[in-house]
PDB file of N, CA and C in Angstrom:
ATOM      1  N   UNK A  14       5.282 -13.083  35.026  1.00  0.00           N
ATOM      2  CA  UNK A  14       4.597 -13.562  33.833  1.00  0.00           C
ATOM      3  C   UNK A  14       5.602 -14.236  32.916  1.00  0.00           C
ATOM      4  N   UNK A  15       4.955 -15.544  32.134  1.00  0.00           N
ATOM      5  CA  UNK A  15       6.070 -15.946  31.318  1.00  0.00           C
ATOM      6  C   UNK A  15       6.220 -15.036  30.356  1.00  0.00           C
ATOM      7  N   UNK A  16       7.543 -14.908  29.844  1.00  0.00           N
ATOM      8  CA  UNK A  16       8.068 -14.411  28.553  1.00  0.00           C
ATOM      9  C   UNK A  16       8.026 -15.535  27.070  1.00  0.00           C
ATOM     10  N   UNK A  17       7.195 -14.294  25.742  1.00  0.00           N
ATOM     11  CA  UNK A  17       6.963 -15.201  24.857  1.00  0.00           C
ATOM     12  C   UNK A  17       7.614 -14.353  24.037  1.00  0.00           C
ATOM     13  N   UNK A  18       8.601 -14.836  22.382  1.00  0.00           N
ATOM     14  CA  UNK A  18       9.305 -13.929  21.454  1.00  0.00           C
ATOM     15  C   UNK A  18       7.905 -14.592  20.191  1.00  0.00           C
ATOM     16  N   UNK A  19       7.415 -12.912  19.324  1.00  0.00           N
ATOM     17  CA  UNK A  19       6.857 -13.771  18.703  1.00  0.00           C
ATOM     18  C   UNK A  19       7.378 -12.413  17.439  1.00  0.00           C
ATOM     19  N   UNK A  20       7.454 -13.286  16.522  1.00  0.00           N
ATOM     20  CA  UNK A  20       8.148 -11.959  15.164  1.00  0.00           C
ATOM     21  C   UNK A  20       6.557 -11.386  14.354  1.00  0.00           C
ATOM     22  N   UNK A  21       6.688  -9.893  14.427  1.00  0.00           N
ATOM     23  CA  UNK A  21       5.265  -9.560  14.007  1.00  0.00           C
ATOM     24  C   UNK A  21       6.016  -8.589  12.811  1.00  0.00           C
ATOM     25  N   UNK A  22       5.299  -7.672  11.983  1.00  0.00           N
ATOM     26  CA  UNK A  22       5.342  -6.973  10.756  1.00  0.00           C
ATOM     27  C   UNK A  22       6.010  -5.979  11.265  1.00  0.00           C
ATOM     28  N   UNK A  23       6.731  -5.105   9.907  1.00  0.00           N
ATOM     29  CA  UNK A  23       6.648  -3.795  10.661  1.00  0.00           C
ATOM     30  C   UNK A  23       5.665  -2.804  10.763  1.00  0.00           C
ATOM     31  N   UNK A  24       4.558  -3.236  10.336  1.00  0.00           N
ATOM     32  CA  UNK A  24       3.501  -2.402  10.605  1.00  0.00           C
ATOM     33  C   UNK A  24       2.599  -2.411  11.744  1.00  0.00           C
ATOM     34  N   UNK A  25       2.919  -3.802  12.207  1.00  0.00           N
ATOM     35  CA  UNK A  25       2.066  -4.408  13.714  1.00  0.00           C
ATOM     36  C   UNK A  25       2.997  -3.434  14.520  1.00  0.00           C
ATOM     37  N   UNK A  26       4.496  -3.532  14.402  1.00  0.00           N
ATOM     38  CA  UNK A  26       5.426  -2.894  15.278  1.00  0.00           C
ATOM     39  C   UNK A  26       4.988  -1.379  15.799  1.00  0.00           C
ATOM     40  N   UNK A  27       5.079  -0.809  14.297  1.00  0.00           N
ATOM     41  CA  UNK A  27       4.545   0.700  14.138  1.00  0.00           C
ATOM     42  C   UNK A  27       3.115   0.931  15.218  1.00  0.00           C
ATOM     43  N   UNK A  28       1.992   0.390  14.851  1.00  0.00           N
ATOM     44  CA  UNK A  28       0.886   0.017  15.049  1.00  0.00           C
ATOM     45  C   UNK A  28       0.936  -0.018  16.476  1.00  0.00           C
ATOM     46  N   UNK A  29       1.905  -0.578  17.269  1.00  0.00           N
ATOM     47  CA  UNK A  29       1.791  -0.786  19.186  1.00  0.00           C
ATOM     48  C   UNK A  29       2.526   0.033  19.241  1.00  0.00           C
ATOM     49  N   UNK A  30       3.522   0.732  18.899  1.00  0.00           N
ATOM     50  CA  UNK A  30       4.477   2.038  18.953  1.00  0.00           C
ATOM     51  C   UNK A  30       3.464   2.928  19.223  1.00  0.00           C
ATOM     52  N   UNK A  31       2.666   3.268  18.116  1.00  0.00           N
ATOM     53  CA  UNK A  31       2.010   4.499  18.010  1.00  0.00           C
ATOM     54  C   UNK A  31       0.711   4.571  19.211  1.00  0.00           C
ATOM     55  N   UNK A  32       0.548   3.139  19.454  1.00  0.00           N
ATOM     56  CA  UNK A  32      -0.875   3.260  20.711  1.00  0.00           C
ATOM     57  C   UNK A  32      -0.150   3.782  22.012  1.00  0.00           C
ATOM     58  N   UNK A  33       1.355   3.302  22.256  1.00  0.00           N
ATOM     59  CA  UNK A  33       1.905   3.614  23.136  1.00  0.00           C
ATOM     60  C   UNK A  33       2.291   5.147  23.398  1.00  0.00           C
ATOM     61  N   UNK A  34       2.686   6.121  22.499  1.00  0.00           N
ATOM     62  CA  UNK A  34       2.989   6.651  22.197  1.00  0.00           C
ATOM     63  C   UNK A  34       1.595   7.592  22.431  1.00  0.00           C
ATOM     64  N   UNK A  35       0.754   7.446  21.840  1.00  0.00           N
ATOM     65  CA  UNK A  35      -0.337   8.053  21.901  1.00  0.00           C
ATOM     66  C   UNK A  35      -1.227   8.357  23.164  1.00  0.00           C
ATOM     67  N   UNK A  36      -0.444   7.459  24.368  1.00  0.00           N
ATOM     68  CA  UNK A  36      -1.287   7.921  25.742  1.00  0.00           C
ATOM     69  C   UNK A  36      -2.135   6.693  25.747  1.00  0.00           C
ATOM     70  N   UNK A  37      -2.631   6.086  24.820  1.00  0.00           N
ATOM     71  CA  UNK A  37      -3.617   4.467  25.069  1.00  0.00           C
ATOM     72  C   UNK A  37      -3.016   3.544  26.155  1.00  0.00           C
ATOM     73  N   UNK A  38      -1.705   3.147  25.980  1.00  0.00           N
ATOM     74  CA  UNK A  38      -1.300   2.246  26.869  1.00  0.00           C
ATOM     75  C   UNK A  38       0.025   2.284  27.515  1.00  0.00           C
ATOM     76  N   UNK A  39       0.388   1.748  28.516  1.00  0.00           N
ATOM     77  CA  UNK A  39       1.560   1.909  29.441  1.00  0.00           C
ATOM     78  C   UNK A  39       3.064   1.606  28.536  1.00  0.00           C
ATOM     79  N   UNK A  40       2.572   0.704  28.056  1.00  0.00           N
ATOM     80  CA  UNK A  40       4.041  -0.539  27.206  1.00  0.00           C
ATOM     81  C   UNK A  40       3.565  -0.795  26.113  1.00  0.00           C
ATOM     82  N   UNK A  41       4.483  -1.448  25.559  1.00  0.00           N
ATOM     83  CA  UNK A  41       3.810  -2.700  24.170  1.00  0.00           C
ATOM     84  C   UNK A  41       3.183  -4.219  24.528  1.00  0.00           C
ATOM     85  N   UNK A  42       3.657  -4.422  26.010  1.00  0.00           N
ATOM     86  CA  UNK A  42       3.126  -5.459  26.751  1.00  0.00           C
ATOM     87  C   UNK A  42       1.346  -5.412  26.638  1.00  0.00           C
ATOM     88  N   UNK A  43       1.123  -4.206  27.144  1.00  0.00           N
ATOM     89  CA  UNK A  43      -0.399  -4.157  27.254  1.00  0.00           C
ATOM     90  C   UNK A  43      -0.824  -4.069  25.582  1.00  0.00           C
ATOM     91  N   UNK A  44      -0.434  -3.778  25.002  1.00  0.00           N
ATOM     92  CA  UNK A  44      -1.294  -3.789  23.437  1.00  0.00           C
ATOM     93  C   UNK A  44      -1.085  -4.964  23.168  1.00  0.00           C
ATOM     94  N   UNK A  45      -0.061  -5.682  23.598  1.00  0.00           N
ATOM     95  CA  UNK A  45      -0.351  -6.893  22.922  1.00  0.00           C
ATOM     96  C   UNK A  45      -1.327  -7.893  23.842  1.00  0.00           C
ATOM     97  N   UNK A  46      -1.348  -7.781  25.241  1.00  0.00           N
ATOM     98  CA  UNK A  46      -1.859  -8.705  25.837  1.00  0.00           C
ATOM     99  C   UNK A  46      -3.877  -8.456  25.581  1.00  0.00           C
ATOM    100  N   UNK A  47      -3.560  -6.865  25.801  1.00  0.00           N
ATOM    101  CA  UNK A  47      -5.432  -6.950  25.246  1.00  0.00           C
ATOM    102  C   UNK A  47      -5.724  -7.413  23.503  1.00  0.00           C
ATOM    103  N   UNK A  48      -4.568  -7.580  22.771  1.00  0.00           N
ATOM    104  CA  UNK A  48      -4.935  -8.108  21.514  1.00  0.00           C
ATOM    105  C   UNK A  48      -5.003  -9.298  21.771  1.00  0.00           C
ATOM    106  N   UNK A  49      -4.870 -10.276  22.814  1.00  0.00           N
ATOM    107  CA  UNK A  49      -4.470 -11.507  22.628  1.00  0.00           C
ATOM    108  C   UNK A  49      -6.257 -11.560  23.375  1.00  0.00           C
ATOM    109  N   UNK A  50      -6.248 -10.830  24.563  1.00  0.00           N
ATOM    110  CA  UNK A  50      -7.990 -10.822  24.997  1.00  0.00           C
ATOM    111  C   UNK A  50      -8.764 -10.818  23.931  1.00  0.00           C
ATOM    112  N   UNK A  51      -8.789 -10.388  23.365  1.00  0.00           N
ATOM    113  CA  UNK A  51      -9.627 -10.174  21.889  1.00  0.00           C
ATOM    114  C   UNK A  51      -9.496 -10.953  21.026  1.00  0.00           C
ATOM    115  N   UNK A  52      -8.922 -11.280  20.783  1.00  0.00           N
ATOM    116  CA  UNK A  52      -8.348 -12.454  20.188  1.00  0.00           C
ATOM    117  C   UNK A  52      -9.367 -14.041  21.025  1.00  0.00           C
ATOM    118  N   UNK A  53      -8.993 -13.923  22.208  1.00  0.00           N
ATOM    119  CA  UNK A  53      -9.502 -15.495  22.747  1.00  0.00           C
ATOM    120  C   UNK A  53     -11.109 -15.272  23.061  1.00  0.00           C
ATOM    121  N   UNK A  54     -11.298 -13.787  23.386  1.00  0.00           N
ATOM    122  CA  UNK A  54     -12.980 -13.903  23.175  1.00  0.00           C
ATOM    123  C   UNK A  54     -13.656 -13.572  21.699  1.00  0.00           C
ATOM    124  N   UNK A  55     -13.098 -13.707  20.817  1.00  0.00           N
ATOM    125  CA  UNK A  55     -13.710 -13.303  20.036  1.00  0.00           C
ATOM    126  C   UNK A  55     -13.491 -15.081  19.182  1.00  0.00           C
ATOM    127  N   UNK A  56     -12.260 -16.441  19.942  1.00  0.00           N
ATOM    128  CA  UNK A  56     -12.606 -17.252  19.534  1.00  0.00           C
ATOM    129  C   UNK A  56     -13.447 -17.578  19.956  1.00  0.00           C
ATOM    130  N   UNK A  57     -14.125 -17.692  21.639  1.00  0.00           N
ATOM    131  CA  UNK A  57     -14.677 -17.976  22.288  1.00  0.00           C
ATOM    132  C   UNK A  57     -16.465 -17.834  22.148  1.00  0.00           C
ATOM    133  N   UNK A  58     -16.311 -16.518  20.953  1.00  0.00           N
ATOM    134  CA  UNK A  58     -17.839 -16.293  20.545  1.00  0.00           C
ATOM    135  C   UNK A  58     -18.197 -17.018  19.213  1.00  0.00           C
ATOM    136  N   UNK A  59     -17.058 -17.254  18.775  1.00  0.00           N
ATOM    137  CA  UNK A  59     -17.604 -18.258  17.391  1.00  0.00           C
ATOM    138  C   UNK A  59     -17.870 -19.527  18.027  1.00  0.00           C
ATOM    139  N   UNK A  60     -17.311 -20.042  18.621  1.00  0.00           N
ATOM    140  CA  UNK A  60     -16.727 -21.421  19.249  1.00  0.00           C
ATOM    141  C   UNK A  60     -19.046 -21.128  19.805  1.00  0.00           C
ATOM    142  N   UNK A  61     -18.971 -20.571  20.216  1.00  0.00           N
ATOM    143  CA  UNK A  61     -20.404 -20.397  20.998  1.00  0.00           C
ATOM    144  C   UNK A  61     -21.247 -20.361  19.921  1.00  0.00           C
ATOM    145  N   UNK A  62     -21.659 -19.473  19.043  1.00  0.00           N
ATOM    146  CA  UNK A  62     -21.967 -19.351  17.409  1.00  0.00           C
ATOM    147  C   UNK A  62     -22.029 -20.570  17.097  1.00  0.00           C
ATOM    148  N   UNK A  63     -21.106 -20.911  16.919  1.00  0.00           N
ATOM    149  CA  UNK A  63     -20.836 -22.513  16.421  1.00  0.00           C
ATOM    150  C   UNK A  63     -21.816 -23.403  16.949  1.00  0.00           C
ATOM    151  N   UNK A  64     -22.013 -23.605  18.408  1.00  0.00           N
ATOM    152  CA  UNK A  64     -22.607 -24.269  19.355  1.00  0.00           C
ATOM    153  C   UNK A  64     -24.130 -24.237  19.147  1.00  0.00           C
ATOM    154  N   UNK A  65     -24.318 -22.659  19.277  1.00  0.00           N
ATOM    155  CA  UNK A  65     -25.708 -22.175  18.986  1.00  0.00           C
ATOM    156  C   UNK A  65     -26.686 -22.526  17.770  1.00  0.00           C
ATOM    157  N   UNK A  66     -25.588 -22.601  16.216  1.00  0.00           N
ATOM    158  CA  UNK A  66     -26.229 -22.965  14.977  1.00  0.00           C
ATOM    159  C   UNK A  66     -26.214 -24.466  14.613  1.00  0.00           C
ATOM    160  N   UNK A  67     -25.515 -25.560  15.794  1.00  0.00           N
ATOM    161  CA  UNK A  67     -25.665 -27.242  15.926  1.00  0.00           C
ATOM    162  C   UNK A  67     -26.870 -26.578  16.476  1.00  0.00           C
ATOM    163  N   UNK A  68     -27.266 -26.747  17.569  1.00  0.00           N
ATOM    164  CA  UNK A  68     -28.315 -26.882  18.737  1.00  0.00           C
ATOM    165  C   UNK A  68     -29.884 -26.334  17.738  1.00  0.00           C
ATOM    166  N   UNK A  69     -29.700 -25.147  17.007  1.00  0.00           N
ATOM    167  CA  UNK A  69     -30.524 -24.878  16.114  1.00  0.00           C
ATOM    168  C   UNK A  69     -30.871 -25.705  15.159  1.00  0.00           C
ATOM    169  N   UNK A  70     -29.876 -26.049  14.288  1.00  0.00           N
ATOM    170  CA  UNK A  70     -30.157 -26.545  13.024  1.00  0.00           C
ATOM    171  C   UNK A  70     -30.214 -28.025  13.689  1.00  0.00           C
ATOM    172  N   UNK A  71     -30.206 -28.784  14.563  1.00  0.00           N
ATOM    173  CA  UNK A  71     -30.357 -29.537  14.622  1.00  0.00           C
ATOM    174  C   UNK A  71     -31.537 -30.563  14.458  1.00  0.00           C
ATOM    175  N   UNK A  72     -32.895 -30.061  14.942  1.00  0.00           N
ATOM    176  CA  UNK A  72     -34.216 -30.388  14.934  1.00  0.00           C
ATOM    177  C   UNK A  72     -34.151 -31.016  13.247  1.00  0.00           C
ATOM    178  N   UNK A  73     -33.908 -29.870  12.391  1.00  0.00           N
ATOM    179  CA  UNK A  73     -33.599 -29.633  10.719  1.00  0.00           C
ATOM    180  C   UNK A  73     -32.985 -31.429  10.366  1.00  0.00           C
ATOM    181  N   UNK A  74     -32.035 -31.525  11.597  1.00  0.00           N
ATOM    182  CA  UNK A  74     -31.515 -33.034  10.615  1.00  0.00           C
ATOM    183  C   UNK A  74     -32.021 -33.961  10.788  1.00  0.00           C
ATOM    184  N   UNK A  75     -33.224 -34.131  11.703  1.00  0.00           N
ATOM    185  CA  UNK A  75     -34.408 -35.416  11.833  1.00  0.00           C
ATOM    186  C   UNK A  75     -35.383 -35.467  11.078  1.00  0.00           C
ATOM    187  N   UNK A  76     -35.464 -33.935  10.337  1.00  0.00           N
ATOM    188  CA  UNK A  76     -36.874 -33.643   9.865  1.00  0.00           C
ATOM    189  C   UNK A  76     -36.369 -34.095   7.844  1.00  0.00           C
ATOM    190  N   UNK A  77     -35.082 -34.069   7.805  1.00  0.00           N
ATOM    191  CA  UNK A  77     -34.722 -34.086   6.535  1.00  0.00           C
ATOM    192  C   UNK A  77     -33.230 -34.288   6.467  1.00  0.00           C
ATOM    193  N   UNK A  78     -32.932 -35.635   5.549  1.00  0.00           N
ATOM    194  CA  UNK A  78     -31.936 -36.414   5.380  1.00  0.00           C
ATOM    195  C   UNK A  78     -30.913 -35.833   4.928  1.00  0.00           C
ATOM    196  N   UNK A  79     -31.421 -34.521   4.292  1.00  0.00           N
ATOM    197  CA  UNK A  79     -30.219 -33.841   3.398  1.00  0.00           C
ATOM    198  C   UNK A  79     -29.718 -32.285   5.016  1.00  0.00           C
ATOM    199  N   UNK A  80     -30.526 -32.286   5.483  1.00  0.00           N
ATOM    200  CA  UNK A  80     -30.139 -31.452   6.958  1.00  0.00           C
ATOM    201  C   UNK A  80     -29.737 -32.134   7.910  1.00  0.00           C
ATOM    202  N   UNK A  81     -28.010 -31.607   8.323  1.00  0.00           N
ATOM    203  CA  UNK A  81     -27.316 -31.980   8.988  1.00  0.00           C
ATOM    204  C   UNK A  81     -27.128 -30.777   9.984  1.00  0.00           C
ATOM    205  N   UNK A  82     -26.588 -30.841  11.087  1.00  0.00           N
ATOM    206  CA  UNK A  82     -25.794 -29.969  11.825  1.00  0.00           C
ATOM    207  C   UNK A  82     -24.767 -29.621  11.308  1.00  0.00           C
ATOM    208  N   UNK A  83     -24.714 -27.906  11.334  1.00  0.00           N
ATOM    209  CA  UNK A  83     -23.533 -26.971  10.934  1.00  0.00           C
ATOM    210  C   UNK A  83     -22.803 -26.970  12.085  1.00  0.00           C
ATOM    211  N   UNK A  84     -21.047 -27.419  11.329  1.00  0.00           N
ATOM    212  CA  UNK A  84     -20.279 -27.114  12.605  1.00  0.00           C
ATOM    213  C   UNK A  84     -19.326 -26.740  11.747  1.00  0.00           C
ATOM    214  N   UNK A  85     -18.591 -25.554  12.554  1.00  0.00           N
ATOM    215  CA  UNK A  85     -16.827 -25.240  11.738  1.00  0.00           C
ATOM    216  C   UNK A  85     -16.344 -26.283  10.996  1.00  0.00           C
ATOM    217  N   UNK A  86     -15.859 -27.598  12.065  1.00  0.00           N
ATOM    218  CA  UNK A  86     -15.507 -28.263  11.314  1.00  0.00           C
ATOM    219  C   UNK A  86     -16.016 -29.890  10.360  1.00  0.00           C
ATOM    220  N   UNK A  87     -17.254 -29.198  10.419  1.00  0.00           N
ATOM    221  CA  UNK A  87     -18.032 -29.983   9.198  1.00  0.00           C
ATOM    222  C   UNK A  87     -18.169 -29.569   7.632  1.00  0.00           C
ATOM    223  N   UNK A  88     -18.208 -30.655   7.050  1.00  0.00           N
ATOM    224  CA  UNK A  88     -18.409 -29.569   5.301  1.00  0.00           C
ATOM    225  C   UNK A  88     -19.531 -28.984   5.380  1.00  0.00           C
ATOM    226  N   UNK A  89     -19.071 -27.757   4.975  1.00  0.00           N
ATOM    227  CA  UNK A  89     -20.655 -26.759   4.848  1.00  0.00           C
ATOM    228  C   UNK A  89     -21.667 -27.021   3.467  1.00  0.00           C
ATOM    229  N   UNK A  90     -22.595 -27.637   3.681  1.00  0.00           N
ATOM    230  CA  UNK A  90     -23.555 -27.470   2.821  1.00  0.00           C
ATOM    231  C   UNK A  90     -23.356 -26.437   1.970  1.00  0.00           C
ATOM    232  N   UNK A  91     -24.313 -26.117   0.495  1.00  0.00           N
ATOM    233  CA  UNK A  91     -24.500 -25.233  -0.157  1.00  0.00           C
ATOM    234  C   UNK A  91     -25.504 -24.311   0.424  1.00  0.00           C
ATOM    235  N   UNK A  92     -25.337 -23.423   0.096  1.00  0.00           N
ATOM    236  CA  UNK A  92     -26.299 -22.367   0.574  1.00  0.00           C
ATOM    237  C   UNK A  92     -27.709 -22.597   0.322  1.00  0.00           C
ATOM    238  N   UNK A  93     -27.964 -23.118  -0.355  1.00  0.00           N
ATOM    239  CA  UNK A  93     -29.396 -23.387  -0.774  1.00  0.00           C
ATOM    240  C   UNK A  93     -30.129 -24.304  -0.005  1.00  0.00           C
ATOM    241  N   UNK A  94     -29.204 -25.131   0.440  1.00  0.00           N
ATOM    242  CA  UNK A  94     -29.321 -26.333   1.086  1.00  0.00           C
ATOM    243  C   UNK A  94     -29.595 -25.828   2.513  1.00  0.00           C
ATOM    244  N   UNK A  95     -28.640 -25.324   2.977  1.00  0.00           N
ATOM    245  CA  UNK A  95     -28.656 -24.270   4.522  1.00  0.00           C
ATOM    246  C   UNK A  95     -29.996 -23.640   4.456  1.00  0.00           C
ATOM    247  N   UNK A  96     -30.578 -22.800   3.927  1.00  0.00           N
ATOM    248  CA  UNK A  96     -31.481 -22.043   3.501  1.00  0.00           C
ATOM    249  C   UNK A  96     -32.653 -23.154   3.995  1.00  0.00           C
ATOM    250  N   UNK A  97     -32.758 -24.494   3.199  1.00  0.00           N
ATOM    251  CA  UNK A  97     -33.733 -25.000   2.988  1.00  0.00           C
ATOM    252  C   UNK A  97     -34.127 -25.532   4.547  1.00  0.00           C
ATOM    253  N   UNK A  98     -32.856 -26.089   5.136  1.00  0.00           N
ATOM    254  CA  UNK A  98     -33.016 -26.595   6.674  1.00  0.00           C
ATOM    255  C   UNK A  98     -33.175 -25.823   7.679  1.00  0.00           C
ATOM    256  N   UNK A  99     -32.800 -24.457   7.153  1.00  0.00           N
ATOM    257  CA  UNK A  99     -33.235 -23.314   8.214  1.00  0.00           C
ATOM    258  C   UNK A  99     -35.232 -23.310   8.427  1.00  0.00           C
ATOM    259  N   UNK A 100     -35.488 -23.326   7.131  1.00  0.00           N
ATOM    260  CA  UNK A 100     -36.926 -22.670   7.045  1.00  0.00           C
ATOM    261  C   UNK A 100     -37.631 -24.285   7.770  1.00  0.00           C
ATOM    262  N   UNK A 101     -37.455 -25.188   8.052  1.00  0.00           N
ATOM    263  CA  UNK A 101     -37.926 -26.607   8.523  1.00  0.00           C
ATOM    264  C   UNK A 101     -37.681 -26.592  10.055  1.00  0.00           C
ATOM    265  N   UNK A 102     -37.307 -25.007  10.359  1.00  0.00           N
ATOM    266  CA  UNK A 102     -36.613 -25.151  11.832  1.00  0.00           C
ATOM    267  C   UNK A 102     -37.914 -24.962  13.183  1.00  0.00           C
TER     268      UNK A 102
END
């Protein structure tokens, strides 16, 4: 496996010490590599989220000029506004 140096807190330190320590995991290798799992599925479910509330709200932006598709990296409407293109869905 490649080798990566990455500088974490001393409380992250403490924090994989003590899982190790505690019987949870073999090394500090494994706490960090299932944090990094968690980490990429838990981008992987917004990234989907994300996907899911275009594909939704989308109908919303034909039906009304001021309803656009929500995406991360779009400006988010005001809430009121969101609200309003939801209920047109």
């Amino acid at each position: 496996m490649p080798m990566v140096t990455v500088s974490i807190s001393p409380q992250q330190a403490a924090g994989i010490r003590a899982a190790v320590d505690n019987g949870g995991y073999a090394s500090s290798s494994e706490v960090v590599r299932e944090a990094l799992r968690l980490w990429d599925t838990t981008r992987k479910l917004n990234e989907f989220r994300d996907d899911i509330l275009t594909t939704a709200l989308h109908p919303a932006a034909d039906a009304s000029p001021t309803c656009s598709p929500i995406t991360r990296r779009s400006a988010v409407a005001p809430p009121e506004q969101a609200f309003d293109c939801i209920g047109k869905i």
